[in-house]
Each structure stands twice: as structure tokens, then as C-alpha cells.
Amino acid sequence: LNVAFHTAWTNGEVWLAALRAAAPEIEFRHWPDVGDPATVDVALVWNPPRELFGGMSRLKLVQVLGAGVDALMRSEVLPAGVPIARLVDPVMSQRMAEYALYGALRFHRQFDRYEAQRQATVWQRHDHLDPPDVSVGVLGAGEIGMTAARLLQSNGYDVACWARSVRDPGPISVFAGREQLPAFLARSRVLVCLLPLTAETRGILGRETFAALPRGAFVINAARGEHVDVPALLEALDAGQLDGAMLDVFAPEPLAAESPLWRHPKVLVTPHVAGISHLATSVEYVVDQLRRFGSGEAVRNIVERERGY
Ligand SMILES: NC(=O)c1ccc[n+]([C@@H]2O[C@H](COP(=O)([O-])OP(=O)(O)OC[C@H]3O[C@@H](n4cnc5c(N)ncnc54)[C@H](OP(=O)(O)O)[C@@H]3O)[C@@H](O)[C@H]2O)c1
């Protein structure tokens, strides 16, 4: 099996070495040194440049080195008809879930207020609710959304998710589709966005959504910057409709120094750190995918191009 590897990450060589050590039977070629591109079977990529797929006439699979495929789906380099598989890393999902849990705790225990009070040396206690009285809504009930929902629920929060498709009732209620979005939002004191970025979800954290939340809600976005309508967010914060926001992702990144988000007293900015791929578990997953592919077994987590994730 010939695999062309490409990432713009600074530790690309470290990934490559780990892949080679884990699967000596697979030939990993570091793009652009792939020899004859017509002999490449699989492209293992993150944000590939336009010319990467040129001449790869035998290409049968693109394995992406990340959970989100929005950048690839939008790019002009996408090879037609070749299946695309995304990365599912349980360790990264867990880290993302911890980010959501931290946001919920920060809001409902009012640590954001205590941080502001510390600046002003104010000693003042505030009442806070218990987790079962704090309803958390997770937008997305996929690998990451469900991991976050389970972690929040195990910490006592009253959790529900929102997904695209209806599913059988389980321990976590899942609202589905646009029709059930208003009811889902109306119960979400804390709203966590863990959706993929698609034509349908772009700008979902906007005016209409904020207005449908209970007054004084808190918004956490760890999905993609383009999910947020920033002027609408600032407006909702300043009007008191939202009490706070914790944001990990921005469009574009890095967030510009002059962005009002940096200085807004109700906003916590983190530099896209909610969930970073974990080398060992990601390599294990990728090698398993490649071995499945090599032996003719079904590869997991294939992207449905029409729905965009
Ligand atoms: N900040 C970071 O560091 C970081 C790290 C990793 C990932 N991410 C982001 O997290 C996203 C989610 O990853 P994942 O692995 O959980 O994806 P996933 O397993 O594909 O799950 C996506 C979920 O979103 C739901 N969904 C998609 N479109 C929808 C729509 N139009 N309306 C309602 N629900 C919709 C899906 O509903 P169905 O269940 O009905 O299909 C599914 O539950 C990624 O795409 C990426 O952008 C961010």
C-alpha cells in the first residue's frame, strides 16, 4: 500500500516516524517526494495544496488527519469520486468534552464573575445553581458532541443534544432538525456548539439562536469560527440576552489583535486548543483505517459529500 503523507504541521516528521514505526508494511511517502504519483493508493492529508492530487490516477482513498473536513470540502483540490474518511480520535473527543465541561462550570459557578471581581479586589459571594438545575444544550450529537454530553451528564448537568437526524431514545435526549431547534434552545442555559461546518450550520450562532435561548445564557463554541455571527454575539452580550461566551475557534485564525472579542469583559478567548489530535491514538486509528482499506474491509467514518460532513 502506497500512502502519500502531507501536513503543514511543524511536527509532520514526528507523525511520519510514528506511522512508519506502527505499520512497517505500509509505504509512507512524504509529499512532494512521492515518486510516481500514479502509484499512490491513499492520500493522508491535512489542508492539502492544490497540486497534491495531480497525477494520482490510482488514488482510492483520502484519509484526513483531523475531525473536521470543512476546509477540504470547500477547496478546489478535492478529487472527484474518491471517498474521504475523517479522523476520530477518542482522546481528542475527551479533551473537547473537557473544554465544554470547563465552560459550563465557569459559567454556572460564576468563576467569570470572580475573575472580574479579582481585578477590582472585590470580596463578594454569589449564589449559584446546582448542576441538575443547569440545562446544557449540545449542538451536535456526533463523536465529540456525545462525548461532551456524557461527560456533562456524569457531572450532574441536565443535558440534551441537537442533531440532524431523529434517533431512538437513549440516556441523553436528542432534539432533531430545524423544527425542534427552538424547543432545544429554549431549554439551554448553556449552549455548546460541536457541529461540523456546513452550508446548513454556518452562522448558526446568530441573532435568531441567541434570541431563542433563556435570557442570560452562556455560549461555548469549540467547533468552527464560521459558526458564529460575531456582531450578533456582541449585540446579544451587550443587551444582556447572553451572560457570557467562551470561544476557541475564529474566522480567520489567529484572531486579529483589534477584534473586540479579545477585550470584551464577558468573553473568554482561547487559541484553538479545545482538542488537539493526540499522536499515539491518532496514529493507531489511521493505521487501522489503512489496514482495513488494504484488506478490503470497510473504512470507518466516511464523509457524505452531499451533506458536507
Ligand atoms: N476546536 C477544536 O479543536 C476542534 C477539534 C476537533 C473537531 N472540531 C470540530 O468539531 C466538529 C464535530 O466533530 P465530530 O467528530 O463530533 O463530528 P460528527 O461525528 O460528524 O458529528 C456531527 C454531529 O453534528 C450533527 N449535525 C450536522 N449537521 C447538522 C445540521 N444541519 N443540523 C443538526 N445537526 C447537525 C450531526 O447530526 P447526525 O447525528 O444526525 O448526523 C452529528 O450529530 C468537527 O466537524 C470540527 O469542526 C473542533
Tab-separated table of C-alpha atoms and ligand atoms in Angstrom:
chain	number	residue	atom	x	y	z
A	1	LEU	CA	0.000	0.000	0.000
A	2	ASN	CA	1.479	3.348	-1.045
A	3	VAL	CA	0.453	6.312	1.053
A	4	ALA	CA	1.257	9.955	0.279
A	5	PHE	CA	1.518	11.899	3.546
A	6	HIS	CA	1.095	15.655	3.783
A	7	THR	CA	0.552	18.125	6.575
A	8	ALA	CA	1.735	21.685	7.073
A	9	TRP	CA	2.194	20.983	10.786
A	10	THR	CA	5.668	21.631	12.138
A	11	ASN	CA	5.780	18.135	13.645
A	12	GLY	CA	4.957	16.338	10.376
A	13	GLU	CA	8.194	14.330	10.616
A	14	VAL	CA	7.248	13.111	14.076
A	15	TRP	CA	3.882	11.876	12.755
A	16	LEU	CA	5.554	10.210	9.822
A	17	ALA	CA	8.070	8.431	12.059
A	18	ALA	CA	5.269	7.220	14.339
A	19	LEU	CA	3.242	5.957	11.358
A	20	ARG	CA	6.241	4.122	9.905
A	21	ALA	CA	7.041	2.521	13.253
A	22	ALA	CA	3.420	1.426	13.754
A	23	ALA	CA	2.954	-0.004	10.254
A	24	PRO	CA	6.280	-1.051	8.669
A	25	GLU	CA	4.407	-2.943	5.942
A	26	ILE	CA	2.888	0.292	4.582
A	27	GLU	CA	4.965	2.612	2.420
A	28	PHE	CA	4.553	6.193	3.626
A	29	ARG	CA	5.933	8.778	1.206
A	30	HIS	CA	6.343	12.339	2.413
A	31	TRP	CA	4.787	14.610	-0.205
A	32	PRO	CA	6.133	16.025	-2.546
A	33	ASP	CA	8.661	13.131	-2.583
A	34	VAL	CA	6.102	10.520	-3.601
A	35	GLY	CA	7.910	9.179	-6.689
A	36	ASP	CA	5.467	8.377	-9.485
A	37	PRO	CA	2.115	9.860	-8.314
A	38	ALA	CA	0.297	7.235	-10.373
A	39	THR	CA	1.438	4.600	-7.832
A	40	VAL	CA	-0.181	6.323	-4.812
A	41	ASP	CA	-3.189	4.465	-3.361
A	42	VAL	CA	-4.087	6.646	-0.395
A	43	ALA	CA	-3.544	10.325	0.446
A	44	LEU	CA	-3.153	11.023	4.169
A	45	VAL	CA	-3.549	14.768	4.432
A	46	TRP	CA	-4.355	17.915	6.342
A	47	ASN	CA	-5.116	21.010	4.225
A	48	PRO	CA	-3.526	19.661	1.039
A	49	PRO	CA	-2.269	22.135	-1.558
A	50	ARG	CA	-3.904	22.296	-4.985
A	51	GLU	CA	-1.136	20.354	-6.725
A	52	LEU	CA	-1.031	17.409	-4.291
A	53	PHE	CA	-3.551	15.192	-6.084
A	54	GLY	CA	-2.057	15.886	-9.541
A	55	GLY	CA	-1.274	12.661	-11.411
A	56	MET	CA	-2.643	10.384	-8.636
A	57	SER	CA	-4.659	8.379	-11.111
A	58	ARG	CA	-4.809	5.285	-8.834
A	59	LEU	CA	-5.962	7.190	-5.720
A	60	LYS	CA	-8.715	5.268	-3.911
A	61	LEU	CA	-8.969	6.956	-0.527
A	62	VAL	CA	-8.296	10.292	1.139
A	63	GLN	CA	-7.795	9.920	4.884
A	64	VAL	CA	-7.947	13.305	6.579
A	65	LEU	CA	-5.768	13.936	9.640
A	66	GLY	CA	-8.463	15.838	11.515
A	67	ALA	CA	-12.094	15.565	12.646
A	68	GLY	CA	-13.395	18.478	10.579
A	69	VAL	CA	-13.381	18.247	6.790
A	70	ASP	CA	-14.903	21.663	6.017
A	71	ALA	CA	-11.668	23.134	4.609
A	72	LEU	CA	-11.180	20.164	2.282
A	73	MET	CA	-14.849	20.129	1.196
A	74	ARG	CA	-14.572	23.805	0.221
A	75	SER	CA	-11.262	23.500	-1.573
A	76	GLU	CA	-10.971	23.107	-5.312
A	77	VAL	CA	-8.486	20.268	-4.929
A	78	LEU	CA	-10.997	17.624	-3.865
A	79	PRO	CA	-10.575	14.604	-6.158
A	80	ALA	CA	-13.951	13.668	-7.643
A	81	GLY	CA	-15.414	10.315	-6.657
A	82	VAL	CA	-12.657	9.311	-4.212
A	83	PRO	CA	-14.016	8.501	-0.719
A	84	ILE	CA	-12.885	10.779	2.093
A	85	ALA	CA	-12.526	9.452	5.633
A	86	ARG	CA	-12.116	11.681	8.674
A	87	LEU	CA	-10.156	11.159	11.860
A	88	VAL	CA	-11.923	10.063	15.011
A	89	ASP	CA	-9.590	10.267	17.987
A	90	PRO	CA	-11.201	9.310	21.306
A	91	VAL	CA	-8.565	11.224	23.247
A	92	MET	CA	-9.264	14.406	21.287
A	93	SER	CA	-13.019	13.918	21.795
A	94	GLN	CA	-12.390	13.641	25.529
A	95	ARG	CA	-10.299	16.855	25.517
A	96	MET	CA	-13.094	18.650	23.635
A	97	ALA	CA	-15.588	17.382	26.180
A	98	GLU	CA	-13.413	18.743	28.993
A	99	TYR	CA	-13.439	22.139	27.316
A	100	ALA	CA	-17.243	22.085	27.316
A	101	LEU	CA	-17.320	20.972	30.956
A	102	TYR	CA	-14.916	23.752	31.951
A	103	GLY	CA	-17.148	26.298	30.180
A	104	ALA	CA	-20.264	25.026	31.938
A	105	LEU	CA	-18.528	25.087	35.336
A	106	ARG	CA	-17.052	28.504	34.724
A	107	PHE	CA	-20.472	29.900	33.954
A	108	HIS	CA	-22.687	28.218	36.484
A	109	ARG	CA	-20.248	28.561	39.402
A	110	GLN	CA	-19.720	32.185	38.259
A	111	PHE	CA	-15.941	31.925	38.094
A	112	ASP	CA	-16.056	34.527	35.313
A	113	ARG	CA	-17.560	36.991	37.799
A	114	TYR	CA	-14.921	36.145	40.413
A	115	GLU	CA	-12.187	36.772	37.849
A	116	ALA	CA	-13.646	40.224	37.203
A	117	GLN	CA	-14.002	40.826	40.960
A	118	ARG	CA	-10.369	39.858	41.495
A	119	GLN	CA	-9.274	42.605	39.104
A	120	ALA	CA	-11.232	45.061	41.260
A	121	THR	CA	-10.285	43.384	44.594
A	122	VAL	CA	-13.940	42.773	45.445
A	123	TRP	CA	-14.777	40.069	48.029
A	124	GLN	CA	-18.358	39.152	47.278
A	125	ARG	CA	-20.082	35.785	47.150
A	126	HIS	CA	-22.846	34.931	44.700
A	127	ASP	CA	-25.443	32.208	44.891
A	128	HIS	CA	-25.202	29.551	42.259
A	129	LEU	CA	-27.392	26.753	40.996
A	130	ASP	CA	-26.628	23.076	41.372
A	131	PRO	CA	-25.734	21.222	38.139
A	132	PRO	CA	-29.116	19.403	37.865
A	133	ASP	CA	-30.731	22.849	37.657
A	134	VAL	CA	-28.424	23.934	34.847
A	135	SER	CA	-29.682	22.811	31.447
A	136	VAL	CA	-26.935	22.364	28.888
A	137	GLY	CA	-27.654	22.049	25.174
A	138	VAL	CA	-25.037	20.491	22.937
A	139	LEU	CA	-25.352	21.344	19.238
A	140	GLY	CA	-24.156	18.146	17.546
A	141	ALA	CA	-24.587	14.584	18.757
A	142	GLY	CA	-21.677	13.035	16.902
A	143	GLU	CA	-18.393	11.646	18.211
A	144	ILE	CA	-17.458	14.830	20.030
A	145	GLY	CA	-20.942	16.122	20.878
A	146	MET	CA	-21.945	12.841	22.504
A	147	THR	CA	-18.651	12.542	24.401
A	148	ALA	CA	-19.231	16.058	25.774
A	149	ALA	CA	-22.883	15.335	26.568
A	150	ARG	CA	-21.947	12.195	28.514
A	151	LEU	CA	-19.222	13.992	30.489
A	152	LEU	CA	-21.572	16.878	31.336
A	153	GLN	CA	-24.331	14.466	32.313
A	154	SER	CA	-21.977	12.470	34.526
A	155	ASN	CA	-21.198	15.761	36.299
A	156	GLY	CA	-24.862	16.189	37.078
A	157	TYR	CA	-25.950	18.661	34.377
A	158	ASP	CA	-29.327	18.407	32.690
A	159	VAL	CA	-28.120	17.685	29.152
A	160	ALA	CA	-29.743	17.447	25.719
A	161	CYS	CA	-28.214	17.386	22.229
A	162	TRP	CA	-29.345	18.576	18.836
A	163	ALA	CA	-28.654	16.549	15.676
A	164	ARG	CA	-29.807	16.401	12.085
A	165	SER	CA	-31.481	13.002	12.192
A	166	VAL	CA	-34.001	11.563	14.626
A	167	ARG	CA	-32.679	8.704	16.753
A	168	ASP	CA	-34.020	6.184	19.233
A	169	PRO	CA	-34.475	7.498	22.782
A	170	GLY	CA	-31.374	6.945	24.940
A	171	PRO	CA	-29.932	8.254	28.196
A	172	ILE	CA	-29.443	11.689	26.599
A	173	SER	CA	-32.366	13.337	24.789
A	174	VAL	CA	-31.597	14.328	21.238
A	175	PHE	CA	-33.681	17.001	19.516
A	176	ALA	CA	-33.564	16.737	15.731
A	177	GLY	CA	-33.798	19.074	12.788
A	178	ARG	CA	-34.789	22.708	12.387
A	179	GLU	CA	-38.338	22.057	13.678
A	180	GLN	CA	-37.065	21.012	17.093
A	181	LEU	CA	-34.352	23.655	17.328
A	182	PRO	CA	-36.495	26.330	19.071
A	183	ALA	CA	-37.568	23.901	21.827
A	184	PHE	CA	-33.967	22.737	22.248
A	185	LEU	CA	-32.686	26.305	22.501
A	186	ALA	CA	-35.440	27.385	24.899
A	187	ARG	CA	-34.122	24.858	27.439
A	188	SER	CA	-30.396	25.589	27.009
A	189	ARG	CA	-28.931	27.848	29.733
A	190	VAL	CA	-25.542	26.787	28.446
A	191	LEU	CA	-25.198	26.211	24.709
A	192	VAL	CA	-22.186	24.289	23.407
A	193	CYS	CA	-21.501	24.188	19.665
A	194	LEU	CA	-19.822	20.987	18.458
A	195	LEU	CA	-21.257	20.890	14.936
A	196	PRO	CA	-19.368	20.366	11.700
A	197	LEU	CA	-19.211	23.456	9.494
A	198	THR	CA	-21.568	23.005	6.548
A	199	ALA	CA	-23.805	25.236	4.423
A	200	GLU	CA	-26.603	24.479	6.913
A	201	THR	CA	-24.673	25.221	10.107
A	202	ARG	CA	-22.665	28.294	9.057
A	203	GLY	CA	-23.709	31.271	11.209
A	204	ILE	CA	-25.940	29.132	13.429
A	205	LEU	CA	-24.702	31.028	16.484
A	206	GLY	CA	-26.518	34.154	15.345
A	207	ARG	CA	-29.311	36.568	16.227
A	208	GLU	CA	-32.201	34.097	15.965
A	209	THR	CA	-30.479	31.427	18.021
A	210	PHE	CA	-29.415	33.842	20.771
A	211	ALA	CA	-32.954	35.274	20.990
A	212	ALA	CA	-34.371	31.746	21.424
A	213	LEU	CA	-32.120	30.960	24.436
A	214	PRO	CA	-33.212	31.722	28.007
A	215	ARG	CA	-32.162	35.256	28.993
A	216	GLY	CA	-28.661	35.285	30.478
A	217	ALA	CA	-27.462	32.141	28.687
A	218	PHE	CA	-23.810	31.247	28.108
A	219	VAL	CA	-22.420	30.171	24.747
A	220	ILE	CA	-19.411	27.922	24.134
A	221	ASN	CA	-18.049	27.429	20.626
A	222	ALA	CA	-15.356	24.822	20.030
A	223	ALA	CA	-16.417	23.856	16.504
A	224	ARG	CA	-15.528	26.409	13.806
A	225	GLY	CA	-15.265	30.200	13.766
A	226	GLU	CA	-17.751	30.490	10.890
A	227	HIS	CA	-20.494	29.112	13.137
A	228	VAL	CA	-20.555	32.484	14.922
A	229	ASP	CA	-22.052	35.727	13.708
A	230	VAL	CA	-19.707	37.941	15.747
A	231	PRO	CA	-21.708	41.230	15.552
A	232	ALA	CA	-24.849	39.339	16.658
A	233	LEU	CA	-22.896	37.773	19.535
A	234	LEU	CA	-21.586	41.141	20.736
A	235	GLU	CA	-25.063	42.629	20.470
A	236	ALA	CA	-26.607	39.779	22.497
A	237	LEU	CA	-23.875	40.090	25.168
A	238	ASP	CA	-24.269	43.850	25.446
A	239	ALA	CA	-28.063	43.571	25.624
A	240	GLY	CA	-27.810	41.025	28.464
A	241	GLN	CA	-29.511	38.302	26.406
A	242	LEU	CA	-26.235	36.392	26.799
A	243	ASP	CA	-24.268	36.465	30.017
A	244	GLY	CA	-21.029	35.218	28.562
A	245	ALA	CA	-19.213	33.320	25.836
A	246	MET	CA	-16.184	31.077	25.634
A	247	LEU	CA	-14.733	30.803	22.141
A	248	ASP	CA	-11.954	28.544	20.860
A	249	VAL	CA	-12.288	28.992	17.114
A	250	PHE	CA	-12.383	32.060	14.895
A	251	ALA	CA	-12.560	33.142	11.277
A	252	PRO	CA	-9.837	33.836	10.403
A	253	GLU	CA	-7.279	32.458	12.822
A	254	PRO	CA	-5.315	33.772	14.588
A	255	LEU	CA	-7.963	36.178	15.905
A	256	ALA	CA	-6.956	39.715	14.888
A	257	ALA	CA	-5.496	41.822	17.701
A	258	GLU	CA	-8.119	44.506	17.024
A	259	SER	CA	-11.069	42.114	17.414
A	260	PRO	CA	-13.427	43.374	20.153
A	261	LEU	CA	-13.747	39.740	21.324
A	262	TRP	CA	-10.312	39.916	22.975
A	263	ARG	CA	-11.305	42.782	25.238
A	264	HIS	CA	-14.979	42.063	25.857
A	265	PRO	CA	-15.454	41.511	29.610
A	266	LYS	CA	-17.931	38.681	29.031
A	267	VAL	CA	-15.848	36.760	26.503
A	268	LEU	CA	-13.075	34.250	27.094
A	269	VAL	CA	-10.905	33.634	24.032
A	270	THR	CA	-8.749	30.508	23.730
A	271	PRO	CA	-6.414	29.951	20.739
A	272	HIS	CA	-7.941	26.811	19.104
A	273	VAL	CA	-6.784	24.450	21.809
A	274	ALA	CA	-10.028	22.720	22.818
A	275	GLY	CA	-8.970	19.448	21.214
A	276	ILE	CA	-5.678	18.767	19.523
A	277	SER	CA	-5.102	15.409	17.827
A	278	HIS	CA	-3.289	13.045	20.140
A	279	LEU	CA	-0.378	11.444	18.307
A	280	ALA	CA	-0.496	7.869	19.653
A	281	THR	CA	-4.271	7.349	19.397
A	282	SER	CA	-4.498	9.135	16.042
A	283	VAL	CA	-1.712	7.002	14.587
A	284	GLU	CA	-3.422	3.871	15.917
A	285	TYR	CA	-6.676	4.940	14.248
A	286	VAL	CA	-5.037	5.857	10.925
A	287	VAL	CA	-3.081	2.593	10.765
A	288	ASP	CA	-6.266	0.647	11.491
A	289	GLN	CA	-8.021	2.553	8.682
A	290	LEU	CA	-5.196	1.835	6.241
A	291	ARG	CA	-5.081	-1.855	7.175
A	292	ARG	CA	-8.847	-2.100	6.733
A	293	PHE	CA	-8.527	-0.458	3.356
A	294	GLY	CA	-5.620	-2.705	2.365
A	295	SER	CA	-7.534	-5.871	3.252
A	296	GLY	CA	-10.727	-4.748	1.517
A	297	GLU	CA	-12.649	-4.136	4.755
A	298	ALA	CA	-14.918	-1.117	5.171
A	299	VAL	CA	-13.082	2.051	6.175
A	300	ARG	CA	-14.800	3.936	9.035
A	301	ASN	CA	-16.169	7.482	9.193
A	302	ILE	CA	-16.538	8.150	5.501
A	303	VAL	CA	-17.712	11.693	4.786
A	304	GLU	CA	-21.022	12.065	2.966
A	305	ARG	CA	-20.168	14.712	0.435
A	306	GLU	CA	-23.758	15.885	-0.190
A	307	ARG	CA	-24.397	16.652	3.484
A	308	GLY	CA	-20.900	18.096	3.933
A	309	TYR	CA	-19.679	16.081	6.944
B	1	LIG	N1	-11.773	23.271	18.303
B	1	LIG	C1	-11.148	22.139	18.040
B	1	LIG	O1	-10.013	21.979	18.478
B	1	LIG	C2	-11.841	21.034	17.258
B	1	LIG	C3	-11.274	19.748	17.273
B	1	LIG	C4	-11.936	18.695	16.634
B	1	LIG	C5	-13.138	18.921	15.970
B	1	LIG	N2	-13.670	20.179	15.942
B	1	LIG	C6	-14.973	20.401	15.252
B	1	LIG	O2	-15.970	19.541	15.800
B	1	LIG	C7	-16.825	19.117	14.735
B	1	LIG	C8	-17.642	17.890	15.125
B	1	LIG	O3	-16.847	16.715	15.107
B	1	LIG	P1	-17.486	15.252	15.334
B	1	LIG	O4	-16.361	14.284	15.234
B	1	LIG	O5	-18.322	15.219	16.551
B	1	LIG	O6	-18.445	15.157	14.040
B	1	LIG	P2	-19.570	14.051	13.711
B	1	LIG	O7	-19.310	12.799	14.474
B	1	LIG	O8	-19.685	14.002	12.250
B	1	LIG	O9	-20.909	14.682	14.333
B	1	LIG	C9	-21.549	15.762	13.775
B	1	LIG	C10	-22.884	15.975	14.508
B	1	LIG	O10	-23.460	17.215	14.034
B	1	LIG	C11	-24.798	16.954	13.624
B	1	LIG	N3	-25.177	17.856	12.517
B	1	LIG	C12	-24.527	18.058	11.343
B	1	LIG	N4	-25.213	18.917	10.565
B	1	LIG	C13	-26.325	19.262	11.262
B	1	LIG	C14	-27.437	20.084	10.987
B	1	LIG	N5	-27.549	20.737	9.845
B	1	LIG	N6	-28.402	20.177	11.912
B	1	LIG	C15	-28.325	19.496	13.079
B	1	LIG	N7	-27.282	18.690	13.425
B	1	LIG	C16	-26.304	18.576	12.507
B	1	LIG	C17	-24.802	15.513	13.170
B	1	LIG	O11	-26.145	15.026	13.173
B	1	LIG	P3	-26.474	13.472	12.812
B	1	LIG	O12	-26.036	12.710	14.048
B	1	LIG	O13	-27.943	13.457	12.634
B	1	LIG	O14	-25.671	13.151	11.586
B	1	LIG	C18	-23.895	14.861	14.217
B	1	LIG	O15	-24.623	14.563	15.379
B	1	LIG	C19	-15.852	18.924	13.571
B	1	LIG	O16	-16.505	18.987	12.335
B	1	LIG	C20	-14.887	20.080	13.766
B	1	LIG	O17	-15.338	21.202	13.034
B	1	LIG	C21	-13.048	21.228	16.570
